[in-house]
């Protein structure tokens, strides 16, 4: 542990005093001991401690904190549940983290107009919970939905299994209230309907906190489908499963969800509390759901069963009850969290490929894993070609980090070769920024960056996210090298000791 | 910073690093009552595990944040029911508390009080009883009224007054079950079982013991209450006082071995969870490890035991709207959720209601309501609100701490008309109502 030496910039103690004056001391975390747990999120490959974590309760407080940060040139970013898989809530350059977990009120539910206005810290699943008695729900359903917040979902444009038919977060946000780095609050979009003029909601959703901080989100609510059928198809070969997926898509059928789970993942799930009786010796299973009106549902199911019948599935189970359906989905959605049973660490990728290429890409990924000597698992949204290759590793091994990043690069190049892209729903964050150049030209990146600068001219809102560092392509930057300290820590600031 | 490589004393359970199983996914966050209240990462299971890892790696001292956040955990283990990776959080937090216990310097008086209570009172049923006699005297002589009067005048520190308010009314309670007693079965004896008398259970809730004994007798059991048993030491283990906990566990194992029973029956969820973990508590003890394992295998919660019988002697009619509340250490630590509900449903006339969040902690959590009164009350308020919305005539829950805590919460919210009962009291009442034939309360 070393005491940081004096650097130019604003004295940290001054900032702390101002923050405490705005909120109160209980809502300003400033000691390294308290900040430690905020150094990373769902992605543990990177870490960097913020200088402060603050807990605002209102839009006004968020506004005042952002003004303070901008006045002093301090970076800031919002954090909800910290489940980002791309390092979206890591304070890459230190600064202030606005923890919005306490801004978790549902402000308004308007069933007649099918919308809900919520604060950003509301947990995704709690929106559905508030309206399900009336047979409504909020459609985007990321696997993290039991914990992740609407604010984070908006920042990352979160997806989920059911986005195959219903679309991702951006398709379900009607209106936003957000605090921008110019120190003002604006409303984007309109709850009444499609955006008028520029689609600023579309611009903001998925901008990963680089444009500002959403403080109110008006989301669309959907009426639950009258009929739902869920089935599990069990395969002895991965390629038979992927061929089935391609077959279903080629027929023009749009299931509500079409998920694939491979053997390693099945074994991780079935060892735990979310076990749902999926055969552990299966090479892969497909979890398929169709929904709609009672009238056409059996026809949809039959068509899918026909495709499955043309491939070699070992077994097909149709869930007989709502409870059974729920259990299958719980198994699927907790898959990410279950990898601790089979590996000390894991890294989730998020590449997207054309669905017709599924069989060859999965083969290629498997052989890449062997080549790099790393175990792999797969659980993904097969229906929209959104892969989640999971690299299993042990950070305690010396070269683990380098090997993992090299394999990740190879997998993304493979996605690029077949005309795919690098992220479906997890965001770019810190994690994939260096791979942006594989998919975008310098000019493409510049146009995005120019847009960012319109809203965030001093690059204080969640810096270092999305855009590659200005250096050689493909080279992973480590945070310690890139991070600039913008706050000075003097010897009279005894609390600041770097771990 | 102090050395992280703290040497483990003999008999310590702090051994293997169990934290790598946590993959930092965060799916536990909303299962955690303290995270729900405070919204702070360090007060979530994931955050606490991160602190444990940081301490192990020498990045964090024990005193300060670490000790504070580890002690703010309810140890309700709801996160274990949510964790897809099966992180043994209960074990982890008890290990962390052992470290805090060994390294943290407490003020002299607090330390002396802790030593006295944990080291002298709880390990001895006799000394414990003397204290409860004193307490009864305090209430009978009207001293309590006096103290509460002084508290109202703010002449007593608020914290102390708050603790005083938690005292259950001991006047007119059933007499404790005598240690060493044997109760014959009604009719043919099918099982010879042992009853865990416990500490607080027998002093405050002896009525539940008597109900349990009557229900077991009715179902063909002969019940032995081994005389040399002591408190189960769950409070000690939760507080990180491991060595004393191990000694007490050994005494209980011996007591029940001598009783030669086929099952060790416990009607307090917190005690049951700890008794089932004796195997782990004494895993490194050469003399007791295998004896502890076979003891733990015999331990059954009363609801689990009755639910597992081929057929329950049919209870009589009891018209009662009952909401069942899952004690954390029954649901999350022992994974028993359906057995008590099934038992209640066998009572004709009883309407079983579901709370919206039956699986959330009530904030009692052993002595948490004493160590963290403010947070405990905030968590309790949620429970009371849930019960209020549900509107039952009675709440059933099988753990002494929860019975006291929920009872107090309902009183404070002017909902005293809702009874708080152990499921076995309800079952017992149903059996006894038979002789009245009308489902009315026989008491």
mmCIF file of C-alpha atoms in Angstrom, chain A residues 160-295:
data_model
loop_
_atom_site.group_PDB
_atom_site.id
_atom_site.type_symbol
_atom_site.label_atom_id
_atom_site.label_comp_id
_atom_site.label_asym_id
_atom_site.label_seq_id
_atom_site.Cartn_x
_atom_site.Cartn_y
_atom_site.Cartn_z
ATOM 1 C CA UNK A 160 -32.810 -11.251 -23.311
ATOM 2 C CA UNK A 161 -34.328 -14.478 -24.624
ATOM 3 C CA UNK A 162 -37.682 -12.959 -25.568
ATOM 4 C CA UNK A 163 -36.212 -10.107 -27.580
ATOM 5 C CA UNK A 164 -36.200 -12.465 -30.567
ATOM 6 C CA UNK A 165 -39.856 -11.684 -31.083
ATOM 7 C CA UNK A 166 -40.338 -8.551 -28.984
ATOM 8 C CA UNK A 167 -37.213 -6.476 -29.521
ATOM 9 C CA UNK A 168 -34.575 -5.101 -27.158
ATOM 10 C CA UNK A 169 -34.733 -2.297 -24.593
ATOM 11 C CA UNK A 170 -34.747 0.521 -27.132
ATOM 12 C CA UNK A 171 -37.997 -0.821 -28.578
ATOM 13 C CA UNK A 172 -39.632 -0.527 -25.181
ATOM 14 C CA UNK A 173 -38.542 2.902 -23.995
ATOM 15 C CA UNK A 174 -40.996 5.658 -24.826
ATOM 16 C CA UNK A 175 -39.580 8.614 -22.986
ATOM 17 C CA UNK A 176 -36.547 9.482 -20.905
ATOM 18 C CA UNK A 177 -35.620 12.173 -18.472
ATOM 19 C CA UNK A 178 -31.858 12.527 -18.252
ATOM 20 C CA UNK A 179 -29.176 14.716 -16.742
ATOM 21 C CA UNK A 180 -26.582 15.740 -19.299
ATOM 22 C CA UNK A 181 -22.975 16.833 -18.796
ATOM 23 C CA UNK A 182 -23.961 20.421 -19.626
ATOM 24 C CA UNK A 183 -25.641 20.449 -16.241
ATOM 25 C CA UNK A 184 -29.220 20.453 -17.493
ATOM 26 C CA UNK A 185 -32.155 18.039 -17.358
ATOM 27 C CA UNK A 186 -33.873 17.184 -20.636
ATOM 28 C CA UNK A 187 -36.799 15.046 -21.679
ATOM 29 C CA UNK A 188 -36.214 12.829 -24.700
ATOM 30 C CA UNK A 189 -38.960 11.228 -26.735
ATOM 31 C CA UNK A 190 -42.610 11.290 -25.877
ATOM 32 C CA UNK A 191 -44.836 8.907 -24.020
ATOM 33 C CA UNK A 192 -47.519 9.593 -26.591
ATOM 34 C CA UNK A 193 -45.954 7.773 -29.489
ATOM 35 C CA UNK A 194 -43.139 7.730 -31.982
ATOM 36 C CA UNK A 195 -40.402 10.305 -31.610
ATOM 37 C CA UNK A 196 -40.909 13.612 -33.316
ATOM 38 C CA UNK A 197 -37.836 14.876 -35.128
ATOM 39 C CA UNK A 198 -34.588 13.184 -34.204
ATOM 40 C CA UNK A 199 -34.860 9.859 -32.386
ATOM 41 C CA UNK A 200 -32.973 10.968 -29.292
ATOM 42 C CA UNK A 201 -34.322 8.096 -27.213
ATOM 43 C CA UNK A 202 -32.767 5.765 -29.759
ATOM 44 C CA UNK A 203 -29.500 7.685 -29.486
ATOM 45 C CA UNK A 204 -29.450 7.628 -25.721
ATOM 46 C CA UNK A 205 -30.444 3.975 -25.210
ATOM 47 C CA UNK A 206 -27.294 1.914 -25.556
ATOM 48 C CA UNK A 207 -24.933 4.867 -25.202
ATOM 49 C CA UNK A 208 -23.515 3.215 -22.073
ATOM 50 C CA UNK A 209 -23.644 6.280 -19.913
ATOM 51 C CA UNK A 210 -21.419 8.303 -22.228
ATOM 52 C CA UNK A 211 -24.131 10.863 -23.006
ATOM 53 C CA UNK A 212 -25.653 11.376 -19.574
ATOM 54 C CA UNK A 213 -27.606 9.766 -16.759
ATOM 55 C CA UNK A 214 -31.245 8.745 -17.150
ATOM 56 C CA UNK A 215 -33.225 9.716 -14.057
ATOM 57 C CA UNK A 216 -36.703 8.656 -15.206
ATOM 58 C CA UNK A 217 -37.663 6.077 -17.784
ATOM 59 C CA UNK A 218 -41.106 5.589 -19.285
ATOM 60 C CA UNK A 219 -41.367 2.034 -20.544
ATOM 61 C CA UNK A 220 -43.894 0.247 -22.697
ATOM 62 C CA UNK A 221 -45.953 -2.485 -21.060
ATOM 63 C CA UNK A 222 -47.251 -5.432 -23.062
ATOM 64 C CA UNK A 223 -50.321 -7.508 -22.430
ATOM 65 C CA UNK A 224 -49.420 -11.108 -21.606
ATOM 66 C CA UNK A 225 -50.054 -13.472 -24.491
ATOM 67 C CA UNK A 226 -53.184 -15.562 -23.908
ATOM 68 C CA UNK A 227 -51.418 -18.756 -24.915
ATOM 69 C CA UNK A 228 -47.815 -19.866 -24.304
ATOM 70 C CA UNK A 229 -46.138 -23.171 -25.093
ATOM 71 C CA UNK A 230 -42.623 -24.023 -24.021
ATOM 72 C CA UNK A 231 -40.675 -27.032 -25.131
ATOM 73 C CA UNK A 232 -37.301 -28.543 -24.516
ATOM 74 C CA UNK A 233 -35.596 -30.507 -27.297
ATOM 75 C CA UNK A 234 -32.669 -32.679 -26.244
ATOM 76 C CA UNK A 235 -29.802 -33.480 -28.628
ATOM 77 C CA UNK A 236 -26.856 -35.843 -28.671
ATOM 78 C CA UNK A 237 -25.029 -33.623 -31.134
ATOM 79 C CA UNK A 238 -24.520 -29.871 -31.163
ATOM 80 C CA UNK A 239 -24.789 -29.669 -34.930
ATOM 81 C CA UNK A 240 -28.218 -31.347 -34.971
ATOM 82 C CA UNK A 241 -29.354 -28.669 -32.514
ATOM 83 C CA UNK A 242 -27.939 -25.786 -34.551
ATOM 84 C CA UNK A 243 -29.361 -27.256 -37.775
ATOM 85 C CA UNK A 244 -32.753 -27.261 -36.062
ATOM 86 C CA UNK A 245 -32.372 -23.576 -35.265
ATOM 87 C CA UNK A 246 -31.446 -22.727 -38.838
ATOM 88 C CA UNK A 247 -34.398 -24.851 -40.011
ATOM 89 C CA UNK A 248 -36.906 -23.039 -37.818
ATOM 90 C CA UNK A 249 -35.667 -19.609 -38.921
ATOM 91 C CA UNK A 250 -35.597 -20.660 -42.585
ATOM 92 C CA UNK A 251 -39.252 -21.637 -42.351
ATOM 93 C CA UNK A 252 -40.120 -18.093 -41.372
ATOM 94 C CA UNK A 253 -41.335 -19.036 -37.917
ATOM 95 C CA UNK A 254 -40.688 -16.441 -35.210
ATOM 96 C CA UNK A 255 -40.786 -18.129 -31.819
ATOM 97 C CA UNK A 256 -41.015 -15.945 -28.724
ATOM 98 C CA UNK A 257 -37.674 -17.397 -27.686
ATOM 99 C CA UNK A 258 -35.215 -19.902 -29.113
ATOM 100 C CA UNK A 259 -32.320 -20.662 -26.790
ATOM 101 C CA UNK A 260 -29.486 -23.133 -26.912
ATOM 102 C CA UNK A 261 -27.712 -24.560 -23.873
ATOM 103 C CA UNK A 262 -24.664 -26.801 -24.221
ATOM 104 C CA UNK A 263 -23.369 -29.679 -22.144
ATOM 105 C CA UNK A 264 -20.983 -27.789 -19.822
ATOM 106 C CA UNK A 265 -23.720 -25.294 -19.067
ATOM 107 C CA UNK A 266 -26.315 -28.001 -18.447
ATOM 108 C CA UNK A 267 -23.965 -29.620 -15.967
ATOM 109 C CA UNK A 268 -23.358 -26.339 -14.149
ATOM 110 C CA UNK A 269 -27.089 -25.614 -13.895
ATOM 111 C CA UNK A 270 -28.133 -29.098 -12.911
ATOM 112 C CA UNK A 271 -25.654 -29.208 -10.026
ATOM 113 C CA UNK A 272 -27.456 -26.373 -8.268
ATOM 114 C CA UNK A 273 -30.633 -24.930 -6.880
ATOM 115 C CA UNK A 274 -32.059 -24.232 -10.349
ATOM 116 C CA UNK A 275 -31.813 -27.835 -11.546
ATOM 117 C CA UNK A 276 -34.816 -28.605 -13.716
ATOM 118 C CA UNK A 277 -34.193 -32.130 -14.862
ATOM 119 C CA UNK A 278 -32.332 -31.402 -18.110
ATOM 120 C CA UNK A 279 -30.451 -34.597 -19.059
ATOM 121 C CA UNK A 280 -26.827 -34.030 -18.079
ATOM 122 C CA UNK A 281 -25.409 -36.273 -20.772
ATOM 123 C CA UNK A 282 -27.061 -34.301 -23.590
ATOM 124 C CA UNK A 283 -24.714 -32.491 -25.982
ATOM 125 C CA UNK A 284 -27.125 -29.580 -26.218
ATOM 126 C CA UNK A 285 -30.725 -28.641 -25.611
ATOM 127 C CA UNK A 286 -32.963 -26.092 -27.266
ATOM 128 C CA UNK A 287 -35.446 -24.191 -25.157
ATOM 129 C CA UNK A 288 -38.188 -22.966 -27.472
ATOM 130 C CA UNK A 289 -41.212 -20.884 -26.644
ATOM 131 C CA UNK A 290 -44.112 -19.823 -28.820
ATOM 132 C CA UNK A 291 -46.853 -17.478 -27.740
ATOM 133 C CA UNK A 292 -49.859 -15.699 -29.177
ATOM 134 C CA UNK A 293 -53.580 -16.224 -29.472
ATOM 135 C CA UNK A 294 -55.032 -19.524 -28.363
ATOM 136 C CA UNK A 295 -56.237 -20.146 -31.933
#
